[in-house]
CSV table of C-alpha atoms in Angstrom, one decimal:
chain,number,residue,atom,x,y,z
A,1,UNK,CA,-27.3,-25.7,1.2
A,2,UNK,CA,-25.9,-23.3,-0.9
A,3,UNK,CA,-22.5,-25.3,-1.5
A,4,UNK,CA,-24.3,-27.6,-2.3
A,5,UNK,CA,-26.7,-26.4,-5.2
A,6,UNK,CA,-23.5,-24.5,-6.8
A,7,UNK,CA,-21.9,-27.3,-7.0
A,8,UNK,CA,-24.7,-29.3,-8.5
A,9,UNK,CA,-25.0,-26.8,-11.1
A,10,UNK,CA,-21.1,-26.7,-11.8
A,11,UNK,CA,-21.2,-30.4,-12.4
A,12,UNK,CA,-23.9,-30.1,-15.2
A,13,UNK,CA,-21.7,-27.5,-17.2
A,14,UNK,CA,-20.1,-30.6,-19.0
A,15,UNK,CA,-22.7,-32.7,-19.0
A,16,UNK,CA,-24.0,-29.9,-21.4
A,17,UNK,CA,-20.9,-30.4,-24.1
A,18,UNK,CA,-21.2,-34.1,-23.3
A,19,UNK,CA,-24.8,-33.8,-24.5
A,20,UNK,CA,-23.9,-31.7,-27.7
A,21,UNK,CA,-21.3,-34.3,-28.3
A,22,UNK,CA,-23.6,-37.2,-28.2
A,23,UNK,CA,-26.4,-35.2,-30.2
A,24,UNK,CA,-23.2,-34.6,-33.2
A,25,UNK,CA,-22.2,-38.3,-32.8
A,26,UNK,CA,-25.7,-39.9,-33.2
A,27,UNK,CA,-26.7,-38.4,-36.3
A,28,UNK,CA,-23.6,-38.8,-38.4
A,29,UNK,CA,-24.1,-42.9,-37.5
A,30,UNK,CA,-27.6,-42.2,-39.1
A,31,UNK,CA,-25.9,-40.8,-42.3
A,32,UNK,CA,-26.5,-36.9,-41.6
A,33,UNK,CA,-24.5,-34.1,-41.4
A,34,UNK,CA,-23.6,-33.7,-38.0
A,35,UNK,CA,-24.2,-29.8,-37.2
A,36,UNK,CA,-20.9,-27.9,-36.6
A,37,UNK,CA,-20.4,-26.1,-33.3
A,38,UNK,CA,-20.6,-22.1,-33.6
A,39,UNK,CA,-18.1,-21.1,-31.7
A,40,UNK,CA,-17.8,-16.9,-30.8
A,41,UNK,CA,-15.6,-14.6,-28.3
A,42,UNK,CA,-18.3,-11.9,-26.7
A,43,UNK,CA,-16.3,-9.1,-24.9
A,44,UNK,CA,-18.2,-6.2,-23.6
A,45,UNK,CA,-17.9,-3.8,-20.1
A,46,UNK,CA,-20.3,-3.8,-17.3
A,47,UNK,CA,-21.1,-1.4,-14.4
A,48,UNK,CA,-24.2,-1.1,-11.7
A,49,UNK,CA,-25.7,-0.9,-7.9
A,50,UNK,CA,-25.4,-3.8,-5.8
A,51,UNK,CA,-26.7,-4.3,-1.8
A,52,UNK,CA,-23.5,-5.9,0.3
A,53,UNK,CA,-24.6,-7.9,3.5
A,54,UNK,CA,-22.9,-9.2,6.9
A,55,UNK,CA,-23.5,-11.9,8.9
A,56,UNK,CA,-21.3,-12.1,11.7
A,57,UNK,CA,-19.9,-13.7,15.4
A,58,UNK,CA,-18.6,-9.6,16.5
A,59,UNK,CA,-20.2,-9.2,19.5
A,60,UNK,CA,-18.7,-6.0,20.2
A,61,UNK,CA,-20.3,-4.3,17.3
A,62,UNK,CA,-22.9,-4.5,14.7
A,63,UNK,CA,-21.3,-5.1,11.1
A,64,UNK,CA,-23.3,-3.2,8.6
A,65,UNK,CA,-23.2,-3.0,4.8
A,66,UNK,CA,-25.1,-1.4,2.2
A,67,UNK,CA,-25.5,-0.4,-1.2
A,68,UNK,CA,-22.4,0.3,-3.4
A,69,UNK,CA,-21.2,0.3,-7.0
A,70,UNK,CA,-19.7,-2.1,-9.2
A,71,UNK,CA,-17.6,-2.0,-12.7
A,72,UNK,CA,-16.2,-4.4,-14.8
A,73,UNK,CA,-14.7,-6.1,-17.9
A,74,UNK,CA,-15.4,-9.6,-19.6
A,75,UNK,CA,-14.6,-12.2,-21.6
A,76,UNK,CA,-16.9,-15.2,-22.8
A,77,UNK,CA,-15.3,-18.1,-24.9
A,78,UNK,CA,-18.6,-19.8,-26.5
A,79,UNK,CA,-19.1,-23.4,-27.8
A,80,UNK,CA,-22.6,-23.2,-29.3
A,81,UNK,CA,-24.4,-22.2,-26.1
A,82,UNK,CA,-22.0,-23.0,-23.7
A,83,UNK,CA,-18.7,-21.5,-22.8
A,84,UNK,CA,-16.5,-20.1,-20.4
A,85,UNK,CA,-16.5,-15.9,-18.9
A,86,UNK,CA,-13.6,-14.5,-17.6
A,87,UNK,CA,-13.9,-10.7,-15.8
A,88,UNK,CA,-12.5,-8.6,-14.0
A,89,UNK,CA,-14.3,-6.4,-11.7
A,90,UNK,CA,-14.0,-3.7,-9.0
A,91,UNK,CA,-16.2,-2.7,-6.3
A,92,UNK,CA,-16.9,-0.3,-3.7
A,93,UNK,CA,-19.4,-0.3,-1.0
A,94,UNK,CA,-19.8,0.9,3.0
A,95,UNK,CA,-19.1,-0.8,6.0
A,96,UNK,CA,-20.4,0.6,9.3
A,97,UNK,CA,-18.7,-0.7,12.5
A,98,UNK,CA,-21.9,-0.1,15.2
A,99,UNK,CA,-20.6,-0.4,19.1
A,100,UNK,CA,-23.1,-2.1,21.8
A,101,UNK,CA,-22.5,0.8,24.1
A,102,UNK,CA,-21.7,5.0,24.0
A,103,UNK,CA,-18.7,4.6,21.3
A,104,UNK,CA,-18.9,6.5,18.3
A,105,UNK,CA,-19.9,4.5,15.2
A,106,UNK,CA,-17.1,3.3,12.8
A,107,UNK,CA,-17.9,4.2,8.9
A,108,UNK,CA,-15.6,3.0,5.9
A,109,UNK,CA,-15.3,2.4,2.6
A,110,UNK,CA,-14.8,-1.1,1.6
A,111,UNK,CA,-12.9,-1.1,-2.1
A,112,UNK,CA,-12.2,-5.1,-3.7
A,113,UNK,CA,-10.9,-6.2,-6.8
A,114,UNK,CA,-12.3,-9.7,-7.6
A,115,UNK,CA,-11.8,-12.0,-10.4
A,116,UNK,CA,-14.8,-13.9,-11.4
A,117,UNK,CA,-14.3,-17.8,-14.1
A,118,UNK,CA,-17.6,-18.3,-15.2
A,119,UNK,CA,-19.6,-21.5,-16.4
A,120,UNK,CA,-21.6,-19.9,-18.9
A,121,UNK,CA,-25.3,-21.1,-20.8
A,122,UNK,CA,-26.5,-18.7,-23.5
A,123,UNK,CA,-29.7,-20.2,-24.5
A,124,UNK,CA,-31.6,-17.6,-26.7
A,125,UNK,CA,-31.6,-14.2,-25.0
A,126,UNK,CA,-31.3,-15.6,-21.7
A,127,UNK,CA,-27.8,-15.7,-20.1
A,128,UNK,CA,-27.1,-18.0,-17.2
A,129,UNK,CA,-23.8,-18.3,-15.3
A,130,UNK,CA,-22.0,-19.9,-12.1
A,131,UNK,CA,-18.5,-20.4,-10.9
A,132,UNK,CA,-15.5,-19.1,-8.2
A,133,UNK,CA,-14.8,-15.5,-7.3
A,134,UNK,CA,-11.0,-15.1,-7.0
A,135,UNK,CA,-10.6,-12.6,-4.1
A,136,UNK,CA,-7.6,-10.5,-5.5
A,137,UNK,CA,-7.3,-7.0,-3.7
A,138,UNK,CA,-9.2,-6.2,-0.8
A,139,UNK,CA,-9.1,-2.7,1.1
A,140,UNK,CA,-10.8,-1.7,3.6
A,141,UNK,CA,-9.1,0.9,6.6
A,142,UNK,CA,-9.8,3.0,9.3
A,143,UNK,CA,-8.0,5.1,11.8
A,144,UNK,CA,-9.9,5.8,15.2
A,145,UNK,CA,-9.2,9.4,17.0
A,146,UNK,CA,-7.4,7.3,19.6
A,147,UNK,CA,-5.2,6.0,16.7
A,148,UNK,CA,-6.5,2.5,16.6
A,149,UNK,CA,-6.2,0.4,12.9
A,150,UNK,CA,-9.1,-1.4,12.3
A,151,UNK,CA,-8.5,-3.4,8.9
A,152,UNK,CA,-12.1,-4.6,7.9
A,153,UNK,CA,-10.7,-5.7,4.4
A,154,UNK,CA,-8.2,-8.7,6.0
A,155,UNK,CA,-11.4,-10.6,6.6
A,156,UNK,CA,-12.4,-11.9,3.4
A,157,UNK,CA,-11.5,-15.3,1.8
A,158,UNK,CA,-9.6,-16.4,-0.5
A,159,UNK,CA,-12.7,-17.8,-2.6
A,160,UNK,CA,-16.4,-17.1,-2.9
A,161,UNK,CA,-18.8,-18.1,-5.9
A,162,UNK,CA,-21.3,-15.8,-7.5
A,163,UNK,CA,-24.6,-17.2,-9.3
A,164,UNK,CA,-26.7,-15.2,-11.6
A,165,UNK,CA,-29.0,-14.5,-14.8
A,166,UNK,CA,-29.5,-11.8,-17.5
A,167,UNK,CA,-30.9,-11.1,-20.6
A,168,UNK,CA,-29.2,-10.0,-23.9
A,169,UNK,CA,-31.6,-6.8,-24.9
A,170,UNK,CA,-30.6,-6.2,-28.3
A,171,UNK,CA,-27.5,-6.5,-30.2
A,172,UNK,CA,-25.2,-5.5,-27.6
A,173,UNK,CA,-26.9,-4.7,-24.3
A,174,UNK,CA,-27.2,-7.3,-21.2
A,175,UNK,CA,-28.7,-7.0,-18.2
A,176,UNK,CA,-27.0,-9.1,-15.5
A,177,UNK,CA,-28.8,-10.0,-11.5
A,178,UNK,CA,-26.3,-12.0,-9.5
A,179,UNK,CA,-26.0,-13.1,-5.8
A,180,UNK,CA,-22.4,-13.7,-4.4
A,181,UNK,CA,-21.8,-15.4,-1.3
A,182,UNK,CA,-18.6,-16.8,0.3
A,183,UNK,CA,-18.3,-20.7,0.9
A,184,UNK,CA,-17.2,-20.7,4.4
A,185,UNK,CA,-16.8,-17.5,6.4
A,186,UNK,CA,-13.4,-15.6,7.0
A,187,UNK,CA,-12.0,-15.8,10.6
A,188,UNK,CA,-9.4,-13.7,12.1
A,189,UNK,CA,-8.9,-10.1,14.6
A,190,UNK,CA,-9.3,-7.0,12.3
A,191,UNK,CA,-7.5,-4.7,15.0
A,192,UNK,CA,-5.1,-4.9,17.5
A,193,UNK,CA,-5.8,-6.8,21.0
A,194,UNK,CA,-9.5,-7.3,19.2
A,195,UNK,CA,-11.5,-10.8,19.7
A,196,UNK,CA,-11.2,-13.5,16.8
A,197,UNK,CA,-14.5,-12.8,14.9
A,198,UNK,CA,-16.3,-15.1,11.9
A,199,UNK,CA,-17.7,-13.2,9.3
A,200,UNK,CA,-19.6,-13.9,6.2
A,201,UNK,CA,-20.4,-11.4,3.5
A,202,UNK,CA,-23.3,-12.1,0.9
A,203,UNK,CA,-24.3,-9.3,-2.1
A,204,UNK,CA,-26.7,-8.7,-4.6
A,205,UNK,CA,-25.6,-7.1,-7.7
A,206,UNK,CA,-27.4,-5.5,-10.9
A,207,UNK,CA,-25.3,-4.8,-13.6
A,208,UNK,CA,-25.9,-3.5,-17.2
A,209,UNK,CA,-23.2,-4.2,-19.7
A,210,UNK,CA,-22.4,-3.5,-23.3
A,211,UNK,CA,-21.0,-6.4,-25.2
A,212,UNK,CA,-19.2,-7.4,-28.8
């Protein structure tokens, strides 16, 4: 359902220049100057809290998140009210490994660099986006007393998508909500002689940013 609304809302990104377009072409047939597009670069830096979720096929053990950090940069290219956002962002959250049974609990730091290309609508004060989250560094280790690897961070797509809102407050302050989810979920062992597992990881971020 989600793949499916995200990709609805993708598709109406051009029918929004299409619609400028049409608005320009109509009026200059009527003998009126058609209205130029305004077209800007907005860069700025962002940073906030965001809550990271599992869901998950590990029967062994319960796969946790929780609340984390996130900091970024960005780049929007703007045609009137519509353009395109490029950032750049890192993150860094927990992940607790919980055994069904009397084994110690498994806690790590999960650290991700992720590259975000935005659809972006910036009607008024309000700031709308949607698009792919390229999956570019992914980290996420731990070494057991017995001396086992367990690599959390090699389960993670290639690709997710990220759909949010904000408001511009001010000249040069945003405020940014966004839910990022992963289209299909990530299969694989994340230590040796382990069970293939499917897991799926879903976060909700809230971000402030200053922007130019």
């Amino acid at each position: 359902m989600i793949k499916r609304l995200f990709l609805v809302l993708l598709l109406m990104a051009p029918l929004a220049v299409s619609a400028q377009d049409y608005y320009n072409d109509y009026y200059a047939t009527k003998g009126y100057q058609a209205k130029k597009p305004k077209t800007s670069i907005d860069w700025g830096l962002t940073a906030g809290a965001g809550w990271y979720g599992y869901n998950s096929s590990v029967e062994l053990y319960e796969v946790k998140g929780g609340l984390g950090w996130q900091a970024g940069l960005q780049a929007a290219f703007m045609w009137n009210s519509v353009g395109v956002r490029f950032e750049a962002n890192y993150a860094r959250h927990g992940v607790d490994l919980i055994p069904h049974g009397h084994y110690p609990e498994v806690k790590m730091s999960y650290n991700k660099v992720e590259v975000p290309i935005l659809v972006a609508f910036n009607p008024s004060i309000f700031r709308i986006h949607l698009g792919p989250v390229f999956r570019v560094l992914n980290n996420c280790q731990h070494t057991t007393v017995d001396g086992l690897l367990v690599d959390f961070g090699m389960l993670r797509p290639t690709v997710g998508f990220t759909v949010g809102a904000g408001l511009k407050l001010g000249r040069h302050w945003i405020l940014d909500l966004r839910y990022n989810g992963d289209f299909s979920p990530a299969k694989g062992v994340f230590y040796d002689g382990g069970p293939e597992v499917s897991i799926r990881e879903n976060s909700l971020q809230l971000s402030v940013g200053f922007v130019l």
